[in-house]
mmCIF file of C-alpha atoms in Angstrom:
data_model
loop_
_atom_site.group_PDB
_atom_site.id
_atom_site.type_symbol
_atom_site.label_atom_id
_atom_site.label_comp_id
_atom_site.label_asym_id
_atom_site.label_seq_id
_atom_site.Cartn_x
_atom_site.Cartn_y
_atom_site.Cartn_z
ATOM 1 C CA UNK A 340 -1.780 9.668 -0.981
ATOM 2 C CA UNK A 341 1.496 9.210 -2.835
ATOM 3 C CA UNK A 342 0.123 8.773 -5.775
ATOM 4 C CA UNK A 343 -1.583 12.156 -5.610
ATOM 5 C CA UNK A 344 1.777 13.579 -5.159
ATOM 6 C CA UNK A 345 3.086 11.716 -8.408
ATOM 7 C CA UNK A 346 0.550 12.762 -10.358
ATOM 8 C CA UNK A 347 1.159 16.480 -9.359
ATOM 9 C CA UNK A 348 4.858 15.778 -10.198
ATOM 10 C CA UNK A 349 4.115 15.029 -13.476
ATOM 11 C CA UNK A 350 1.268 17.139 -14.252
ATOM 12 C CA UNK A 351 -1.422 14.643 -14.447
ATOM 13 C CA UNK A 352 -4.808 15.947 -13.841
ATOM 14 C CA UNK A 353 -6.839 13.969 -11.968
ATOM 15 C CA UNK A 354 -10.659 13.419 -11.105
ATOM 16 C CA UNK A 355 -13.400 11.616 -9.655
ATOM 17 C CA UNK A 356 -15.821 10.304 -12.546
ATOM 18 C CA UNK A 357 -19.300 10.939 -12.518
ATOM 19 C CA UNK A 358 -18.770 14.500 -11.172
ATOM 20 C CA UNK A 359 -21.253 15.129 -8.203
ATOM 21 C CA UNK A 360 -24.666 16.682 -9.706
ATOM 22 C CA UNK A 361 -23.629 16.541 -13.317
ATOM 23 C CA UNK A 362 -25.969 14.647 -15.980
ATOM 24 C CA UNK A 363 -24.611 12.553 -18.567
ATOM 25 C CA UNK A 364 -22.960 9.821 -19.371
ATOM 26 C CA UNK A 365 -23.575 6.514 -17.062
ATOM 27 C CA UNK A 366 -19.904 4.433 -17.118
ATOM 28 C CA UNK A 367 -21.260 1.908 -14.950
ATOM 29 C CA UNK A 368 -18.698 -0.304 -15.705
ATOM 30 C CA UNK A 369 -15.414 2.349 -16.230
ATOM 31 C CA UNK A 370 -13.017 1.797 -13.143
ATOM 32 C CA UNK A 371 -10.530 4.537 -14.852
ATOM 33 C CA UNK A 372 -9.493 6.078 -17.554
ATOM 34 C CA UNK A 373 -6.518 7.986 -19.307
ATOM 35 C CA UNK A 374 -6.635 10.824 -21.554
ATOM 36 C CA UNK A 375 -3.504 11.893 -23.015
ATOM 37 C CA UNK A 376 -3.128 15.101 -25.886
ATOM 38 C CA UNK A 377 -1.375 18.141 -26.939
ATOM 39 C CA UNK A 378 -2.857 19.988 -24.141
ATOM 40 C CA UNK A 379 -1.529 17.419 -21.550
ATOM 41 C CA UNK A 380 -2.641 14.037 -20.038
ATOM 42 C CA UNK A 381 -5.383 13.271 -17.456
ATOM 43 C CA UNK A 382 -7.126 10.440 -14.446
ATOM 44 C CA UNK A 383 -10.299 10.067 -14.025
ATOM 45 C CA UNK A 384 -11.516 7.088 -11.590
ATOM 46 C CA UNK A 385 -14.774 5.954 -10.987
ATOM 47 C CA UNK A 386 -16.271 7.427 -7.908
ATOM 48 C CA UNK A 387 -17.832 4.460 -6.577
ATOM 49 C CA UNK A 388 -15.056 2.745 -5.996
ATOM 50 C CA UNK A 389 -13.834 1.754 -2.510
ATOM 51 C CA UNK A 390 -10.734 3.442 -1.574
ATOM 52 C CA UNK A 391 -8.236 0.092 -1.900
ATOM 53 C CA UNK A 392 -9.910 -0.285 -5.479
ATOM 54 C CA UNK A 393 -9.356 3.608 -6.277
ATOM 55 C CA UNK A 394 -5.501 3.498 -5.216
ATOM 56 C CA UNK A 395 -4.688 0.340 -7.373
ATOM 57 C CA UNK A 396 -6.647 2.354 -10.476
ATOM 58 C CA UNK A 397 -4.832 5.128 -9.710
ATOM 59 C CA UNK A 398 -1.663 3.151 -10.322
ATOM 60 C CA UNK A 399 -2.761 1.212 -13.109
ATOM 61 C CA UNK A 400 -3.055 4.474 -14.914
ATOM 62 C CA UNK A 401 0.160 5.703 -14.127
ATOM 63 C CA UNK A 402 1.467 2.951 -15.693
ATOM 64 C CA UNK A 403 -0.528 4.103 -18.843
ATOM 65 C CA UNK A 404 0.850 7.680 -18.662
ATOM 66 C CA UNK A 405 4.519 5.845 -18.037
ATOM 67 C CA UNK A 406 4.321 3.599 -20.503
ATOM 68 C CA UNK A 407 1.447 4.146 -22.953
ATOM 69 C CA UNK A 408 0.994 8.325 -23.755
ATOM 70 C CA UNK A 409 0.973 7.755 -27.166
ATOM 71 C CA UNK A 410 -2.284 5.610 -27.492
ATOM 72 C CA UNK A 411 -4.452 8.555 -26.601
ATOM 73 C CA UNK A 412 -7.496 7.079 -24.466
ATOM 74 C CA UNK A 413 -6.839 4.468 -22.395
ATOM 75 C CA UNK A 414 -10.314 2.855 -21.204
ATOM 76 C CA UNK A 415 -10.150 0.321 -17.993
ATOM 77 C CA UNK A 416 -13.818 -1.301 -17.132
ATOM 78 C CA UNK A 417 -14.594 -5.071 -17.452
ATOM 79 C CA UNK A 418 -14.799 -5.283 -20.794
ATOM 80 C CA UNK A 419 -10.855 -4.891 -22.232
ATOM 81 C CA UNK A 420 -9.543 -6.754 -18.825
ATOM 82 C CA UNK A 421 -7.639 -9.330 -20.995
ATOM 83 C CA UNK A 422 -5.775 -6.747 -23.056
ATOM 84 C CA UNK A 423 -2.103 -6.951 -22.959
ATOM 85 C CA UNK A 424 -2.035 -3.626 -22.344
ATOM 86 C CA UNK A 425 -4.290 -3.642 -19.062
ATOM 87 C CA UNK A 426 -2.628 -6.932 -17.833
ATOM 88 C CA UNK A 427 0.637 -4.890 -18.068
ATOM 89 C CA UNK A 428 -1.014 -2.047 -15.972
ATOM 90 C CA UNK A 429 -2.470 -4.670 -13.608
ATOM 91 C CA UNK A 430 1.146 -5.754 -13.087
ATOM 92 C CA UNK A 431 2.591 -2.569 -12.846
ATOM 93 C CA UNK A 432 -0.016 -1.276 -10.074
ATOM 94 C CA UNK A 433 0.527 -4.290 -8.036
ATOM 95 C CA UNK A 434 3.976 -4.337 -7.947
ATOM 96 C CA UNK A 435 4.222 -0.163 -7.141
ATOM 97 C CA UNK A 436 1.698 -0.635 -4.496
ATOM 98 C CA UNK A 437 3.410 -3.734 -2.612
ATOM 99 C CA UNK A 438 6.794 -4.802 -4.514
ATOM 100 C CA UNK A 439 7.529 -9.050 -4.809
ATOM 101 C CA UNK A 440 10.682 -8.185 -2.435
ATOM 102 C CA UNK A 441 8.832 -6.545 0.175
ATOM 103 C CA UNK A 442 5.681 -9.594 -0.257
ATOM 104 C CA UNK A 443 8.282 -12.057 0.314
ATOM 105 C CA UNK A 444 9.988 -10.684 3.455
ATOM 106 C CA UNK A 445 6.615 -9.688 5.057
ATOM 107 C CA UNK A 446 5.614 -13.443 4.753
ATOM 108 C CA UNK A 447 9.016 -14.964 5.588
ATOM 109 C CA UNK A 448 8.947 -12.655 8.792
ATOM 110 C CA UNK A 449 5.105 -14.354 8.993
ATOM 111 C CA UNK A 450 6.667 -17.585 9.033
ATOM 112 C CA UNK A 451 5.257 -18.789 6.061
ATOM 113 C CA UNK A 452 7.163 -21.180 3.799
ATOM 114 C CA UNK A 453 6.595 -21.080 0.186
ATOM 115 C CA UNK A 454 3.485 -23.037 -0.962
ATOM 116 C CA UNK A 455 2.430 -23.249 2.387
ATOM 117 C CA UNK A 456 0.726 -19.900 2.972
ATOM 118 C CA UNK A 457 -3.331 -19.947 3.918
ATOM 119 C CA UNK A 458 -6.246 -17.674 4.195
ATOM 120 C CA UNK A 459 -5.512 -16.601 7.784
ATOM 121 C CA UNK A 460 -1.500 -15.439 6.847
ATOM 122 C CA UNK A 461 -2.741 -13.200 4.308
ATOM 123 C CA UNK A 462 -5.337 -11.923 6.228
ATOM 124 C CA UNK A 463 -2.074 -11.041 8.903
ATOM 125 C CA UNK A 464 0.046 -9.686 5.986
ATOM 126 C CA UNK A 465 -2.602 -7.328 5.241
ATOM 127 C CA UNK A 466 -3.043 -6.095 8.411
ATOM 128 C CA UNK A 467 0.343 -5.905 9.462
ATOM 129 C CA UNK A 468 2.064 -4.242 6.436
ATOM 130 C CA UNK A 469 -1.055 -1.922 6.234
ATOM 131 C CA UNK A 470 -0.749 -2.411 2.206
ATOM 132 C CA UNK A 471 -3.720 -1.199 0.467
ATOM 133 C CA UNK A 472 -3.372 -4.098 -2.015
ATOM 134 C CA UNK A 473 -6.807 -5.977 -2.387
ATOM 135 C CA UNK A 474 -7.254 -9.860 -1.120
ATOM 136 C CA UNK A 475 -7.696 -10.398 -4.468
ATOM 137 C CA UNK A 476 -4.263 -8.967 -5.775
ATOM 138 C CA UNK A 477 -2.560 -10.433 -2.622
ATOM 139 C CA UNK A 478 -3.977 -13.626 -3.814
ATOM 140 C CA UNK A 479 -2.323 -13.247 -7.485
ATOM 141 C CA UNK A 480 1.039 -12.357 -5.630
ATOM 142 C CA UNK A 481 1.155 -15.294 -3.576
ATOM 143 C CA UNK A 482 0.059 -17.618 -6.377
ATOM 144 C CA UNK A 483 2.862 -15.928 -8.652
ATOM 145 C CA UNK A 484 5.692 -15.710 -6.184
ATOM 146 C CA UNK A 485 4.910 -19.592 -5.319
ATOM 147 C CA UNK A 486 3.671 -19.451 -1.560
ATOM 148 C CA UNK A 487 -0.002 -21.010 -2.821
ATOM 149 C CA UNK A 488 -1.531 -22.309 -5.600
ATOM 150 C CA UNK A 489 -3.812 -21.169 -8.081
ATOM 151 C CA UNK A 490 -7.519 -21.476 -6.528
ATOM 152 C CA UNK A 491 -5.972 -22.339 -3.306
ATOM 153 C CA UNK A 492 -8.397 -19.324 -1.774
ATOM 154 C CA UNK A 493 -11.654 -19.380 -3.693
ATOM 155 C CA UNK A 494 -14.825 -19.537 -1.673
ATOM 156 C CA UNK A 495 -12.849 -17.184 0.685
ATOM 157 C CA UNK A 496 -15.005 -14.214 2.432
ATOM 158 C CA UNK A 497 -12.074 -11.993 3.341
ATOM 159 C CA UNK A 498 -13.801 -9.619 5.460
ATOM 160 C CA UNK A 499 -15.988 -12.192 7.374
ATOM 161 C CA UNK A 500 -12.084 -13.841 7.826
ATOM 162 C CA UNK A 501 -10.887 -10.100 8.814
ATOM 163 C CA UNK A 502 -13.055 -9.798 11.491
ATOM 164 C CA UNK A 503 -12.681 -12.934 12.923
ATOM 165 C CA UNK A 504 -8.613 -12.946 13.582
ATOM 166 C CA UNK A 505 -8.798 -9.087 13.998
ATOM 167 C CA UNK A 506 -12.290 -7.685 15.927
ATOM 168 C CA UNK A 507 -14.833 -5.243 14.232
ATOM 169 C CA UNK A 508 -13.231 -2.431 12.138
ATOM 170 C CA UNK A 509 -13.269 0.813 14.502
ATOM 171 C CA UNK A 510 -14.917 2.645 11.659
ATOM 172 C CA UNK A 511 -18.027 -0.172 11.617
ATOM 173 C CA UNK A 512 -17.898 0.791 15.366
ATOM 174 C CA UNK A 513 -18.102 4.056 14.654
ATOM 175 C CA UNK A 514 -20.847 4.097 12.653
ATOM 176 C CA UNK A 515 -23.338 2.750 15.150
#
């Protein structure tokens, strides 16, 4: 990806947490993390995470080595989400992976009018912009930029929505 290229750019080293057939310790809960020192700075993201969920953590820590060097070790899992230093990262990763600009035009070009948008035009604005930004952080971008309102898409079951504008993935095809 990109990203992989930015990180090689700056020297970031990068890896998959756990490591395949090493013991130790279990981060059930660690989506990344970033490591920064006199010998350099360094990614890891948690293995188990679908690729959309892997490319916004990626991201997220950029922001971190951007931003944040000097705090040392940078811990993301569920338990320091409300952090003003994760929100920042949260912002940061959204915006690098689809910009506000770019959100707007793609939905203006959708035909959607600002608080007006629905479950089926972001479910077309993922498909057709190809963005690897999560329902969920399209969902905070359309709430922020004003085309919905906040729980205007909860009870939503994206995928189950996905397949019904859009066919069976080729990959779940595939896999038969």
């Amino acid at each position: 990806s990109d990203l992989h290229g930015i990180y090689r750019h700056h020297g970031i080293g990068f890896d998959l947490w756990p490591r395949p057939r090493t013991e130790g310790v279990k981060l059930r809960k660690l989506r990344g993390a970033f490591f920064s020192d006199d010998l350099g700075s360094s990614v890891v993201v948690a293995r188990h995470l679908p690729n959309e969920q892997r490319v916004f953590t990626m991201a997220h820590e950029l922001k971190h080595y951007l931003v944040d060097r000097n705090e040392g070790v940078l811990r993301c899992d569920s338990t320091n989400v409300a952090d003003e230093v994760e929100i920042g990262a949260e912002v940061f990763a959204a915006e690098l992976i689809f910009p506000d600009d770019a959100v707007c035009a793609w939905l203006g070009n959708l035909g959607v009018r600002k608080g007006a948008c629905k479950a089926e035009d972001l479910v077309h604005l993922k498909q057709r912009s190809k963005t690897s930004l999560s329902y969920a952080g399209l969902v905070k971008k359309v709430d922020w930029l004003g085309f919905a309102s906040k729980g205007d898409f909860i009870g939503i079951k994206w995928k189950i929505l996905e397949t019904s504008l859009y066919g069976e993935p080729a990959y779940k095809r595939f896999r038969r």
